[in-house]
Coordinates of C-alpha atoms and ligand atoms in Angstrom, one line a residue:
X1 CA -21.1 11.2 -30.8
X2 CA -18.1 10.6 -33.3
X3 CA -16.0 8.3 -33.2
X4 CA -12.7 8.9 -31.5
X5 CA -9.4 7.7 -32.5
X6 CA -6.1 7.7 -31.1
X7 CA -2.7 6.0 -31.0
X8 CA -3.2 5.1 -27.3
X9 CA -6.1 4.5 -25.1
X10 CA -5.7 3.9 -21.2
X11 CA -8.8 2.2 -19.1
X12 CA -9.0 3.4 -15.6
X13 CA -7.2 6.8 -14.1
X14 CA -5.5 4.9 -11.1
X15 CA -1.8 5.5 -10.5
X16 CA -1.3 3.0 -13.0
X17 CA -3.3 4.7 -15.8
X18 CA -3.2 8.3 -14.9
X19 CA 0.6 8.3 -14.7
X20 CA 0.7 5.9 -18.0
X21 CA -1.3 8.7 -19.6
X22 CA 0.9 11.4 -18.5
X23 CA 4.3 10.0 -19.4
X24 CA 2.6 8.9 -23.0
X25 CA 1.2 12.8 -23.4
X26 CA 5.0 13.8 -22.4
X27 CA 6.3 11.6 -25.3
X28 CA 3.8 12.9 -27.8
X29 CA 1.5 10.0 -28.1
X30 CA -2.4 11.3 -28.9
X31 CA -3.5 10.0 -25.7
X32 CA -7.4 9.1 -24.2
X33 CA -7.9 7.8 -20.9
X34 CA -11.2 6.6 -19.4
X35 CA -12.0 6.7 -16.1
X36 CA -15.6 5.7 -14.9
X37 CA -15.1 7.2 -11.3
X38 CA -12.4 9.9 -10.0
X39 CA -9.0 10.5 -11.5
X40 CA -6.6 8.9 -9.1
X41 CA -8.5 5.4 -8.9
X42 CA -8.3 3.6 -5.2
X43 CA -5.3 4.9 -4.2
X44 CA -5.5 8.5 -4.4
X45 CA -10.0 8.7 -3.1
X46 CA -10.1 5.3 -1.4
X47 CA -6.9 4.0 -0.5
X48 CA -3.3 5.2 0.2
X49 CA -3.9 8.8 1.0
X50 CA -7.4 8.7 2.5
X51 CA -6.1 5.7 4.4
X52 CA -2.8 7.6 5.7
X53 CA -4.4 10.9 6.6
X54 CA -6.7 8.9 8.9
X55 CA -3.4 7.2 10.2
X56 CA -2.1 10.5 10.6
X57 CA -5.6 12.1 12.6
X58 CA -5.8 9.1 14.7
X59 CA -2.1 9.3 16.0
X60 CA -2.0 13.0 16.8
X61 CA -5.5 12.3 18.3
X62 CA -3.9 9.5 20.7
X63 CA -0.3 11.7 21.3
X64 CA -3.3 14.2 23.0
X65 CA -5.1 11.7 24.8
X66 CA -2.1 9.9 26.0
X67 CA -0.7 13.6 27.7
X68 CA -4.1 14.2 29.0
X69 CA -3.5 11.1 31.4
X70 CA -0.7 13.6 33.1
X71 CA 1.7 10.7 32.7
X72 CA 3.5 11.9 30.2
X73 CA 7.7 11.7 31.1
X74 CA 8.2 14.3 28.8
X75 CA 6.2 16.6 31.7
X76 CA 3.8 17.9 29.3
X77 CA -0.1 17.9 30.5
X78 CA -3.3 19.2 28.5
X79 CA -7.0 18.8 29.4
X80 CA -9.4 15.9 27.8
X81 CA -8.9 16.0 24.2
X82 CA -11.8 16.1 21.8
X83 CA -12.3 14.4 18.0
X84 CA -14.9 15.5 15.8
X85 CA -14.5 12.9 13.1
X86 CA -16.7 14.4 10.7
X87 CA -14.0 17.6 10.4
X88 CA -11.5 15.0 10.4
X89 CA -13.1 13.4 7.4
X90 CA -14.1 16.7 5.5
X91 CA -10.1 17.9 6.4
X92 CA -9.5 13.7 4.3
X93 CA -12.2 15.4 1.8
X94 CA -10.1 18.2 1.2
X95 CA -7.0 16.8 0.8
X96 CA -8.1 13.9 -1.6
X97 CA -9.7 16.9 -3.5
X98 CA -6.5 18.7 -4.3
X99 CA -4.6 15.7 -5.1
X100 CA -7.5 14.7 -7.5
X101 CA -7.8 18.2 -9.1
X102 CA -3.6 18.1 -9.7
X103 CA -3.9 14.7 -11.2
X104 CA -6.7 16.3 -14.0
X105 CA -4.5 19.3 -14.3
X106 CA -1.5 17.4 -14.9
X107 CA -3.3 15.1 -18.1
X108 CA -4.7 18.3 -19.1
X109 CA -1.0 19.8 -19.0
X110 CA -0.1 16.8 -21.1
X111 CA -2.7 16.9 -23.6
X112 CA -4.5 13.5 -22.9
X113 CA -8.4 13.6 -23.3
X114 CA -10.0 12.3 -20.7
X115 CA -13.4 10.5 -21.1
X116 CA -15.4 10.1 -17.9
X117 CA -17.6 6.6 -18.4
X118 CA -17.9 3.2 -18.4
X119 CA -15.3 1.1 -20.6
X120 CA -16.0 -1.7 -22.5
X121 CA -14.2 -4.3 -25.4
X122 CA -16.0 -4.1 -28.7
X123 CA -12.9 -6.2 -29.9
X124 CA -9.2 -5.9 -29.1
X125 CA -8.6 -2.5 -30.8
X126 CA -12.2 -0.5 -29.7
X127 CA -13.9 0.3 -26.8
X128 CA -17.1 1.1 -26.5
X129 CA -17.9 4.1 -23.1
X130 CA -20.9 4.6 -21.8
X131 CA -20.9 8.3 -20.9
X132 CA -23.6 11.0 -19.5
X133 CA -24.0 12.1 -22.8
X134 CA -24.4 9.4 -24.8
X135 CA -22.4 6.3 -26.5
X136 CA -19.0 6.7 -27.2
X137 CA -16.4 4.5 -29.1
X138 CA -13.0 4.7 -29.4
X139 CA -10.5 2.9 -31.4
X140 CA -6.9 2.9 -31.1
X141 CA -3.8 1.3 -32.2
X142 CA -2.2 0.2 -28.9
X143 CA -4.7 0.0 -25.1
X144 CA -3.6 -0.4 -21.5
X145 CA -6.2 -1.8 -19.2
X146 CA -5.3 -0.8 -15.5
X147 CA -9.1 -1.5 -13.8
X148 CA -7.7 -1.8 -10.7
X149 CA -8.9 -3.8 -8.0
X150 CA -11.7 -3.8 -5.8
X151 CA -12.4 -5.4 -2.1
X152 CA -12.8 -9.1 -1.9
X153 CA -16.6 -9.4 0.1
X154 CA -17.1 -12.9 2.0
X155 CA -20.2 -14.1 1.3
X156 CA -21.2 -15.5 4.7
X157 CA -20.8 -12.0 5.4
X158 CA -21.9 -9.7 2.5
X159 CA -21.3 -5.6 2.4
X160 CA -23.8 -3.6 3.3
X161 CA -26.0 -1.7 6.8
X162 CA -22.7 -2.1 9.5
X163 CA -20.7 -4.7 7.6
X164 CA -18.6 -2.1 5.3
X165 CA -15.1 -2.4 3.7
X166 CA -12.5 0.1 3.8
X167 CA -14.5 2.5 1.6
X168 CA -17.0 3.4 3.5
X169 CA -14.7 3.1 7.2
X170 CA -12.5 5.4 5.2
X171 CA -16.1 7.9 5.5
X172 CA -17.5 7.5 8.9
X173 CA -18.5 10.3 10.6
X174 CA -18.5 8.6 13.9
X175 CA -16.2 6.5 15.7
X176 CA -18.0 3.1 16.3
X177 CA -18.4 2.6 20.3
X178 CA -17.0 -1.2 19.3
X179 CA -15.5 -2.4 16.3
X180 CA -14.5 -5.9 14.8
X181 CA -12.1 -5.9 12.2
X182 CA -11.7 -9.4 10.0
X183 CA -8.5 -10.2 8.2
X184 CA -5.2 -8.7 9.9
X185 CA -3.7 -8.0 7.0
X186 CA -2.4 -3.9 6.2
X187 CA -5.5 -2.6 5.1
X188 CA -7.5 -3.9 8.7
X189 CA -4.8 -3.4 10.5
X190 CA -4.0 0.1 9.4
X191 CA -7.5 1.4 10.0
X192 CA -7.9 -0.9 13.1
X193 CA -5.1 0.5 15.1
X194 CA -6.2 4.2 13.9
X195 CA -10.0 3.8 15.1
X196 CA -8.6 1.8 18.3
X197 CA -6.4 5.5 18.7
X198 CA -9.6 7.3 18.1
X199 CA -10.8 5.4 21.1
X200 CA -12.9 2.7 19.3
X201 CA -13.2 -0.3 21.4
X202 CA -11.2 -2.8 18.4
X203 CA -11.4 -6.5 18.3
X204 CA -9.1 -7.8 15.3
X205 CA -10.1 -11.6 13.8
X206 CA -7.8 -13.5 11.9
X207 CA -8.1 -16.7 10.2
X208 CA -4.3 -17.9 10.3
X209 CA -2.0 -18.0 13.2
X210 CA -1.1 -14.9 13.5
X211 CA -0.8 -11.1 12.1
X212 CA 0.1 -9.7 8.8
X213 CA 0.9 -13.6 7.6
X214 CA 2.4 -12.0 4.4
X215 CA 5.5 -10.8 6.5
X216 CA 7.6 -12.7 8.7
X217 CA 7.0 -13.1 12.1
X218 CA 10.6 -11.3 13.4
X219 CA 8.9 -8.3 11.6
X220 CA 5.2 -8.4 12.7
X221 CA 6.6 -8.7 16.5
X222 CA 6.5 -5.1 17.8
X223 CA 3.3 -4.5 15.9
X224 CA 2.3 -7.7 17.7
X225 CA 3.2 -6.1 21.0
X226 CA 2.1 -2.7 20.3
X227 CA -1.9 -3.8 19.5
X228 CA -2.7 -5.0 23.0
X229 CA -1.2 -1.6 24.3
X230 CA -3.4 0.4 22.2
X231 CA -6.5 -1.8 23.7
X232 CA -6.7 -3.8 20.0
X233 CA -8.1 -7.9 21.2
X234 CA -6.3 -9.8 18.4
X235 CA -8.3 -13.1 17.9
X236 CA -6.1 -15.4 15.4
X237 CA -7.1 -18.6 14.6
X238 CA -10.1 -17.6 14.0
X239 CA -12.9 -17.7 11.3
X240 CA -15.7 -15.1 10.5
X241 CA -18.9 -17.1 10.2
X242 CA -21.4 -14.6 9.6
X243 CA -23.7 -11.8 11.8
X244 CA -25.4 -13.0 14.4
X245 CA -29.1 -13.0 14.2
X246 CA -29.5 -9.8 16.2
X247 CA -27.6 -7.8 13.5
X248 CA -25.1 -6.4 15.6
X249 CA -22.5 -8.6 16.6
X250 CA -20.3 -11.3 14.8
X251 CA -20.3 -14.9 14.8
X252 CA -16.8 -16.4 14.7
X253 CA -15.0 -20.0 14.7
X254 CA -12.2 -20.7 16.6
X255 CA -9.5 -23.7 15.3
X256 CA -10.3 -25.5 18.2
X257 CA -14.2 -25.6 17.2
X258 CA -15.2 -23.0 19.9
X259 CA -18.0 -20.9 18.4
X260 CA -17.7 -17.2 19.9
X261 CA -19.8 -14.3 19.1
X262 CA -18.1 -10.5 19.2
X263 CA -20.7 -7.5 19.9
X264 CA -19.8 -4.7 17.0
X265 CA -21.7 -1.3 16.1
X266 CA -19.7 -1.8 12.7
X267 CA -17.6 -4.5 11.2
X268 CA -14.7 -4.4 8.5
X269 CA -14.1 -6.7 6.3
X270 CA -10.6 -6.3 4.7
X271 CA -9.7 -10.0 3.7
X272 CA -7.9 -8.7 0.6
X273 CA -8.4 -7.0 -3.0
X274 CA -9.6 -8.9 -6.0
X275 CA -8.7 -7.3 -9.6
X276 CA -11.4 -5.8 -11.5
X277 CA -11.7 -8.5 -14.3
X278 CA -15.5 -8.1 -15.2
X279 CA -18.0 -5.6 -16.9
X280 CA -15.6 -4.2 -19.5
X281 CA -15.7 -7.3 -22.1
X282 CA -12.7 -9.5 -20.9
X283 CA -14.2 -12.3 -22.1
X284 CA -14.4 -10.2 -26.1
X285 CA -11.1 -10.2 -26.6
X286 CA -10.3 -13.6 -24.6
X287 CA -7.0 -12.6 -23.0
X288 CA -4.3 -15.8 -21.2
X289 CA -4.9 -15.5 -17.6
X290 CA -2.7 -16.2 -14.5
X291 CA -5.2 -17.1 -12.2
X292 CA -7.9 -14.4 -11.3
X293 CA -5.2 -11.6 -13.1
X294 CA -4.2 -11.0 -16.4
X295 CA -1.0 -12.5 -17.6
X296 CA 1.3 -10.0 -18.5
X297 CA 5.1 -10.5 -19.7
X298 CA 8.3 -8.3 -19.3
X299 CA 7.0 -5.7 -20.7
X300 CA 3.3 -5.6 -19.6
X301 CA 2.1 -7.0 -22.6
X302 CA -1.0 -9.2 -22.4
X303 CA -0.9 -12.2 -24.7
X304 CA -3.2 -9.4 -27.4
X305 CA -1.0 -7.6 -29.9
X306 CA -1.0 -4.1 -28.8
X307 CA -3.1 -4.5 -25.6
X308 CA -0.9 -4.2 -22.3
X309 CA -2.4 -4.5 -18.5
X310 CA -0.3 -2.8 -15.8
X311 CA -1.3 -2.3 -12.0
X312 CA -3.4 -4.4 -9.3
X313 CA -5.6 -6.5 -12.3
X314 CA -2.2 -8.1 -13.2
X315 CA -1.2 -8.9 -10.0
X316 CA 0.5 -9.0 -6.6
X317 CA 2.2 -6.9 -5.5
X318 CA -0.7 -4.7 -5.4
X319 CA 0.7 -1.6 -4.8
X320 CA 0.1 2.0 -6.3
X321 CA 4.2 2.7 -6.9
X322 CA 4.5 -0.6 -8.7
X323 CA 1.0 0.6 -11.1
X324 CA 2.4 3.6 -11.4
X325 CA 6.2 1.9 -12.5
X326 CA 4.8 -0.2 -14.8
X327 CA 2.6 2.8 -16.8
X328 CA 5.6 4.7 -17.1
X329 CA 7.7 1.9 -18.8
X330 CA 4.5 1.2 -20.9
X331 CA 4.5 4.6 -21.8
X332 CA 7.8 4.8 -22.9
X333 CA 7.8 1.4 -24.7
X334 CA 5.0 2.7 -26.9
X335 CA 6.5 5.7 -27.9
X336 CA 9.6 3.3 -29.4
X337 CA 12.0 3.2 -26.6
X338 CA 14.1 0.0 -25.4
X339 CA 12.5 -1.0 -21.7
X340 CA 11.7 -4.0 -19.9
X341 CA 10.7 -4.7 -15.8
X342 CA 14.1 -5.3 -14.6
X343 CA 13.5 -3.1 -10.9
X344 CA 15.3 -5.2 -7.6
X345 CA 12.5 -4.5 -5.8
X346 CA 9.0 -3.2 -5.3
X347 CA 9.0 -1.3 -1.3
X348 CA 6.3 -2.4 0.7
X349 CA 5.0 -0.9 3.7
X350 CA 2.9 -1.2 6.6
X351 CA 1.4 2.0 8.3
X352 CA 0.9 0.1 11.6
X353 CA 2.3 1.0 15.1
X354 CA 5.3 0.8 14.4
X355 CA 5.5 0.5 10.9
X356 CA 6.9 -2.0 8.8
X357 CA 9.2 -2.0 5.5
X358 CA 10.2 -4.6 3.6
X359 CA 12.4 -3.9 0.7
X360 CA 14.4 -7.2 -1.4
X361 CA 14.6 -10.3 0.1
X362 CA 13.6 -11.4 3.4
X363 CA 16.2 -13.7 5.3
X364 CA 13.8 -16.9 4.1
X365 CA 13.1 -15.9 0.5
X366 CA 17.3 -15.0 0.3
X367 CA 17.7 -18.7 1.7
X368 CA 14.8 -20.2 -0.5
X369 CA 16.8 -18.5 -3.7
X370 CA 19.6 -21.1 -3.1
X371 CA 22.3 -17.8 -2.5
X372 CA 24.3 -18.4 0.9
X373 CA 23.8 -15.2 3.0
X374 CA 24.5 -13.2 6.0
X375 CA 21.9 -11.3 7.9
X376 CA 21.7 -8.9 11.2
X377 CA 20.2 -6.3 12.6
X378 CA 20.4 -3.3 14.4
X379 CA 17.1 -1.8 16.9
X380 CA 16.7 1.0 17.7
X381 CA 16.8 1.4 21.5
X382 CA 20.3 1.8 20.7
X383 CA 19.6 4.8 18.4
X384 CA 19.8 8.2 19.9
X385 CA 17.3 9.9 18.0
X386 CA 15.1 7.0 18.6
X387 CA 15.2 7.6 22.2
X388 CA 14.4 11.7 21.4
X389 CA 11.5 10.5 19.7
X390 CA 10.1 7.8 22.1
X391 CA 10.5 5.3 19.7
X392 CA 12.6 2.8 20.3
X393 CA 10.7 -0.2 19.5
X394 CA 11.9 -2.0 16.2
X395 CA 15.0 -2.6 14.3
X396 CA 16.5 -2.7 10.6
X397 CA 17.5 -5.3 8.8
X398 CA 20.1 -6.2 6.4
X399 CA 19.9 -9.1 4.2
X400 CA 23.5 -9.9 2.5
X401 CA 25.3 -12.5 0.2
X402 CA 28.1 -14.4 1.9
X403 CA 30.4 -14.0 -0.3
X404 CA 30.8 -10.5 -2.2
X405 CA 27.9 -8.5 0.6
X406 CA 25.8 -7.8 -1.9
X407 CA 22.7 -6.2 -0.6
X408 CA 19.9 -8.4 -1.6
X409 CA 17.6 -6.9 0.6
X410 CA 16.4 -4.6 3.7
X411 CA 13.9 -4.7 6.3
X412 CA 12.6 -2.8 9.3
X413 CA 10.4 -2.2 11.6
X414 CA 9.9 1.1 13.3
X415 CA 8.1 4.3 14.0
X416 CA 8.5 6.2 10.7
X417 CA 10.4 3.9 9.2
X418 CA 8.4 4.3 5.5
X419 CA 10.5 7.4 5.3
X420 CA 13.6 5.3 5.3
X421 CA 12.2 2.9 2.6
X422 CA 14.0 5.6 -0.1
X423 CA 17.4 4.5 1.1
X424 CA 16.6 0.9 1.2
X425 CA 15.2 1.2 -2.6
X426 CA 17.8 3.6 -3.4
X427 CA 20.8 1.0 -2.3
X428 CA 19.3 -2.2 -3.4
X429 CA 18.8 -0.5 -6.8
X430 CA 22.2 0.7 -7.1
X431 CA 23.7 -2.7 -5.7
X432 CA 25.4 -1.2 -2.7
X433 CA 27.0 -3.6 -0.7
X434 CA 27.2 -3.6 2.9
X435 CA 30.4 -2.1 2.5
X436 CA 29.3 1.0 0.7
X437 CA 26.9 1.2 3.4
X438 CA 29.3 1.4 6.3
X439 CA 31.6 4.0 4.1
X440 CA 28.6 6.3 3.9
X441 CA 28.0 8.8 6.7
X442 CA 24.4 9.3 7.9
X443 CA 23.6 12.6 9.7
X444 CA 23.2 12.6 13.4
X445 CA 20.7 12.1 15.3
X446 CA 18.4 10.3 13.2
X447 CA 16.6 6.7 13.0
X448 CA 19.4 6.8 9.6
X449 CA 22.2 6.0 12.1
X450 CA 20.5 2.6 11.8
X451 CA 20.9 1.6 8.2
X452 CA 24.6 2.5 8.8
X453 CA 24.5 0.4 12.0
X454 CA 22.8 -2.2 10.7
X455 CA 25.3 -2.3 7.7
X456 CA 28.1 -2.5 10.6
X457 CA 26.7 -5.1 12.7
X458 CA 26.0 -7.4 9.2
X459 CA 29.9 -6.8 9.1
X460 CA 30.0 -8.3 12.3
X461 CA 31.5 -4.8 14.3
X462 CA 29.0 -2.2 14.9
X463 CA 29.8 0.8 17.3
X464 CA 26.8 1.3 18.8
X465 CA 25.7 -1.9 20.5
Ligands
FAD501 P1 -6.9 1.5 -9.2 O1 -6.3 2.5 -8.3 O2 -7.9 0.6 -8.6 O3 -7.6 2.3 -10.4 C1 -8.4 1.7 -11.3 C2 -9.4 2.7 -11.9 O4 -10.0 2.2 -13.1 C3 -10.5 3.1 -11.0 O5 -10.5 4.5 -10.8 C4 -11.8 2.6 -11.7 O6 -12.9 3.4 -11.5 C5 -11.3 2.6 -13.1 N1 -12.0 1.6 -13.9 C6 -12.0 0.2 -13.7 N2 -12.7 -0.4 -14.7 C7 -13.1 0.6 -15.6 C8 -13.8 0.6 -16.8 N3 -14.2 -0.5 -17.4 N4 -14.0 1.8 -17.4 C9 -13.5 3.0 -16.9 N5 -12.9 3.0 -15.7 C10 -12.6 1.8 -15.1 N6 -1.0 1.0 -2.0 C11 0.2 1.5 -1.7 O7 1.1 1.5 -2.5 N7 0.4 2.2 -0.5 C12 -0.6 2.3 0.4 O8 -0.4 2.9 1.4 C13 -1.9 1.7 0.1 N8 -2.9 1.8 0.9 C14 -4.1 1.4 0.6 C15 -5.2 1.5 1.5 C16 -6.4 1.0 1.2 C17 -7.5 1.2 2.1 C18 -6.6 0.4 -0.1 C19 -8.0 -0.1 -0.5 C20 -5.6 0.2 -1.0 C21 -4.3 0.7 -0.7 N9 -3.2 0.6 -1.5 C22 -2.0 1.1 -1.2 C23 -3.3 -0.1 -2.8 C24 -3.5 0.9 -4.0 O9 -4.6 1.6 -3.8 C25 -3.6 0.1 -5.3 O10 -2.5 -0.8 -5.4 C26 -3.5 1.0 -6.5 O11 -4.6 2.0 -6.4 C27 -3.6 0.3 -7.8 O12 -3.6 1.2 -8.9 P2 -4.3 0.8 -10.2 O13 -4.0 1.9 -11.2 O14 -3.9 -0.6 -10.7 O15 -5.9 0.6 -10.0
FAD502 P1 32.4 16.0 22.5 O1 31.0 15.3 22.3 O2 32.4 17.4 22.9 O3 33.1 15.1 23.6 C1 34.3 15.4 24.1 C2 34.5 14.6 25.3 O4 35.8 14.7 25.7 C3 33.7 15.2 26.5 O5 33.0 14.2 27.1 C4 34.7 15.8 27.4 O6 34.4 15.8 28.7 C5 35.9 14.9 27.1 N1 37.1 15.5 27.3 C6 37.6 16.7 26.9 N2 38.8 16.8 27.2 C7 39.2 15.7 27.9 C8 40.3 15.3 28.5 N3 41.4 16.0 28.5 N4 40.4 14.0 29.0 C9 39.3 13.3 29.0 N5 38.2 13.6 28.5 C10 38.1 14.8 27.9 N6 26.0 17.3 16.0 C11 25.2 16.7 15.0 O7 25.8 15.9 14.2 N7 23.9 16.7 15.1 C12 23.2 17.5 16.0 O8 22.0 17.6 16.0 C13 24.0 18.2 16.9 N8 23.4 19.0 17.8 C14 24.1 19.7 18.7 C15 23.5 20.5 19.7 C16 24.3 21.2 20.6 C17 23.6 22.1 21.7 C18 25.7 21.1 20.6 C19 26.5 21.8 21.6 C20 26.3 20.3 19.7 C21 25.6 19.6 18.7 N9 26.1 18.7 17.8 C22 25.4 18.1 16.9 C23 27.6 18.6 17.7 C24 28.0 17.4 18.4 O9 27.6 17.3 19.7 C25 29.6 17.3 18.4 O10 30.0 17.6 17.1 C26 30.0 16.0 18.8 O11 29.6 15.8 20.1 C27 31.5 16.0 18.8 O12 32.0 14.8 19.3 P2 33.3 14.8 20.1 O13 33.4 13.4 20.6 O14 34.4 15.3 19.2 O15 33.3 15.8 21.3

């Protein structure tokens, strides 16, 4: 095969890459990308959207079940509800196909070649990709490495028969009669609580003291609450050891030294994501480090002329938005233009029951920053629409300086909340203060009412409560 040049080359179609590739075919840079699996990387075939459709399935699964009790207030009845996962799953297929198909139609539409192989350094500037056809190499004046990440395995407790990480519980084609989820972090807890709604007898183990240790405890508290509703047995303090000898069941230490063992027909591991650092020649071209991620700089740049990393290899937080923020700014920085990172925050949510958003600073990391602040918030059993909608667990939180209100962040906790994360991004952003918050009117009824409210209360006079 010849030799290919170009003026940029991308590694890896993830939201990172693909939308780097994109925004550099927009600006008329001759563009390749690489991807060894599907365009779209985790996120779009075994993460975010695979992940959230399930989410979706499970919960209108569980809004049947729970009417087919007949003790439903809102007076509705049906008869027993039924799940065929495996048309749940080929209805996750199809959707995962479109999205897939649109993001090779849109490179396509922006004249970036797309080579489907294996990457790997040759030196700084050339890549060597092992294709179907044959050995390809490609050299190019400026590369973007966005490998992704890929699912941290335990070894007392390797991958593989019923031990499986979110990939393959992401493609069952039966729910699993019991099933023991280890780590509470999103990912298990995501796909714990929607396999628990499918009716899967759930048992979640977690190492530290309690859930979702990344967020604080004020926010993880109705999700807390909710699991034991939904039949989820949270074990925290507690250690994965290994499988038991019989193959189907899990070993587990307590803090206190008790040694339990937890019958399961299929066990998830989702302890975290580890950046994909090896089998494409990092140790070639020898790049500065921070930790088990590549060290990147204001503007992406590794500490290689030319040679940027963007996404989850460089990084927490690893989230698709923030690979896909970072590829467009590459983008544009290679085709000449003035940009650096300079974003208030990176949104992160939580597709639990209820789910949670944190946007900015949390009360803590505000106090930790040294800037005196003011913080309330608002829940929603005092929002109307809240009450319409049966969900009036949760709040939102505003995070303020003392003296001027700037926003500095927002936080919530609620069902469908993630749809309110725009207007927390949008306002941080902007550097609303709470003020501007309060002078805004939000439409009635919706869970909205609570940004104002929340806004009000920081102020120290909301209406509703
Ligand atoms: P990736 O999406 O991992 O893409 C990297 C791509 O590079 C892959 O396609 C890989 O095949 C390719 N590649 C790697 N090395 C090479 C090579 N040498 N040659 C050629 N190709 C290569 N994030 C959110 O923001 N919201 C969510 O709701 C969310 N839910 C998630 C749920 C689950 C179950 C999981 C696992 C993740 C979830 N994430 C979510 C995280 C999100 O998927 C990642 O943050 C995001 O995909 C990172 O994008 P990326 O472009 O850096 O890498
Ligand atoms: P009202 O809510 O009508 O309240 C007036 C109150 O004054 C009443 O309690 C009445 O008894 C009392 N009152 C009247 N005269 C006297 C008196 N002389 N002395 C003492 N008390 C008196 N708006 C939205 O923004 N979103 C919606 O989704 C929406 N849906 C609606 C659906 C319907 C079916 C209807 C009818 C209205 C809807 N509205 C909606 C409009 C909304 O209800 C009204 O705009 C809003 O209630 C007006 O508030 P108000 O306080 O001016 O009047």
């Amino acid at each position: 095969m010849r030799d290919i040049s170009c003026k940029l080359l991308v590694i890896g179609a993830g939201p990172g890459g693909y939308v780097c590739a994109i925004r550099a075919g927009q600006l008329g840079i001759d563009t390749v990308v690489v991807e060894a699996k599907r365009p779209g990387g985790t996120c779009l075939n075994i993460g975010c959207i695979p992940s959230k459709a399930l989410i979706h399935a499970a919960e209108e699964f569980a809004k049947v079940a729970r009417l087919a009790t007949g003790e439903s207030p809102l007076g509705i009845s049906v008869a027993r509800p039924g799940l065929d996962l495996s048309k749940t799953m080929h209805w996750k297929d199809s959707i995962v196909g479109r999205l897939g198909s649109g993001v090779s139609g849109l490179l396509k539409k922006a004249r970036v070649k797309v080579v489907e192989g294996w990457a790997r350094f040759l030196d700084g500037k050339t890549v060597e990709v092992v294709t179907e056809i044959g050995r390809q190499v490609i050299r190019a004046e400026h590369v973007v490495i966005a490998t992704g990440s890929d699912a941290v395995e335990l070894s007392s407790l390797p991958f593989g028969g019923n031990v499986i990480s979110s990939t393959e519980a992401l493609a069952l084609t039966e729910v699993p009669e019991r099933l023991v989820v280890v780590g509470a972090g999103y990912i298990g807890l995501e796909l714990g609580t929607a396999f628990a709604k499918m009716g899967a007898a759930v048992t979640v183990v977690e190492a530290l003291s309690r859930i979702l240790p990344q967020y604080d405890a004020e926010l993880t508290r109705p999700v807390a609450k909710r699991l034991p509703e939904l039949g989820v047995t949270v074990l925290t303090g507690a250690g994965a050891r290994g499988l038991a000898r019989t193959g189907d069941a899990l070993s587990i230490e307590k803090s206190d030294g008790q040694v339990l063992t937890i019958p399961a027909d299929k066990i998830l591991v989702a302890v975290g994501r580890k950046p994909v650092t090896e089998g494409w020649g990092l140790e070639a071209i020898d790049l500065d480090m921070d930790g088990r991620f590549i060290r990147i700089d204001d503007r992406c740049r590794t500490s290689m002329r030319g040679l940027y990393a963007i996404g989850d290899v460089t990084g927490e937080q690893m989230l698709a938005h923030r690979a896909s923020a970072q590829g467009e700014m590459v983008a544009e920085i290679i085709a000449g233009n003035k940009r650096a990172w300079d974003k208030v925050c990176i949104p992160a949510i939580c597709f639990t029951d209820p789910e949670i958003v944190v946007a900015g600073l949390t009360p803590e990391e505000a106090k930790a920053s040294g800037v005196e602040t003011t913080t309330d918030n608002f829940p929603f059993r005092a929002n109307g629409r809240a009450m319409t909608l049966e969900a009036e667990a949760g709040f939102i939180r505003m995070v303020a300086r003392a003296d001027n209100h700037l926003l500095l962040g927002i936080q919530g906790v609620g069902a469908g909340i993630a749809e309110l994360s725009a207007t927390f991004s949008v306002a941080l952003e902007m550097g609303a203060r709470l003020e501007d918050i309060a002078a805004t009117i939000f439409a009635h009824p919706t869970l909205s009412e609570g940004i104002l409210e929340a806004a009000l209360k920081t102020l120290g006079h909301p209406i509703h409560l």
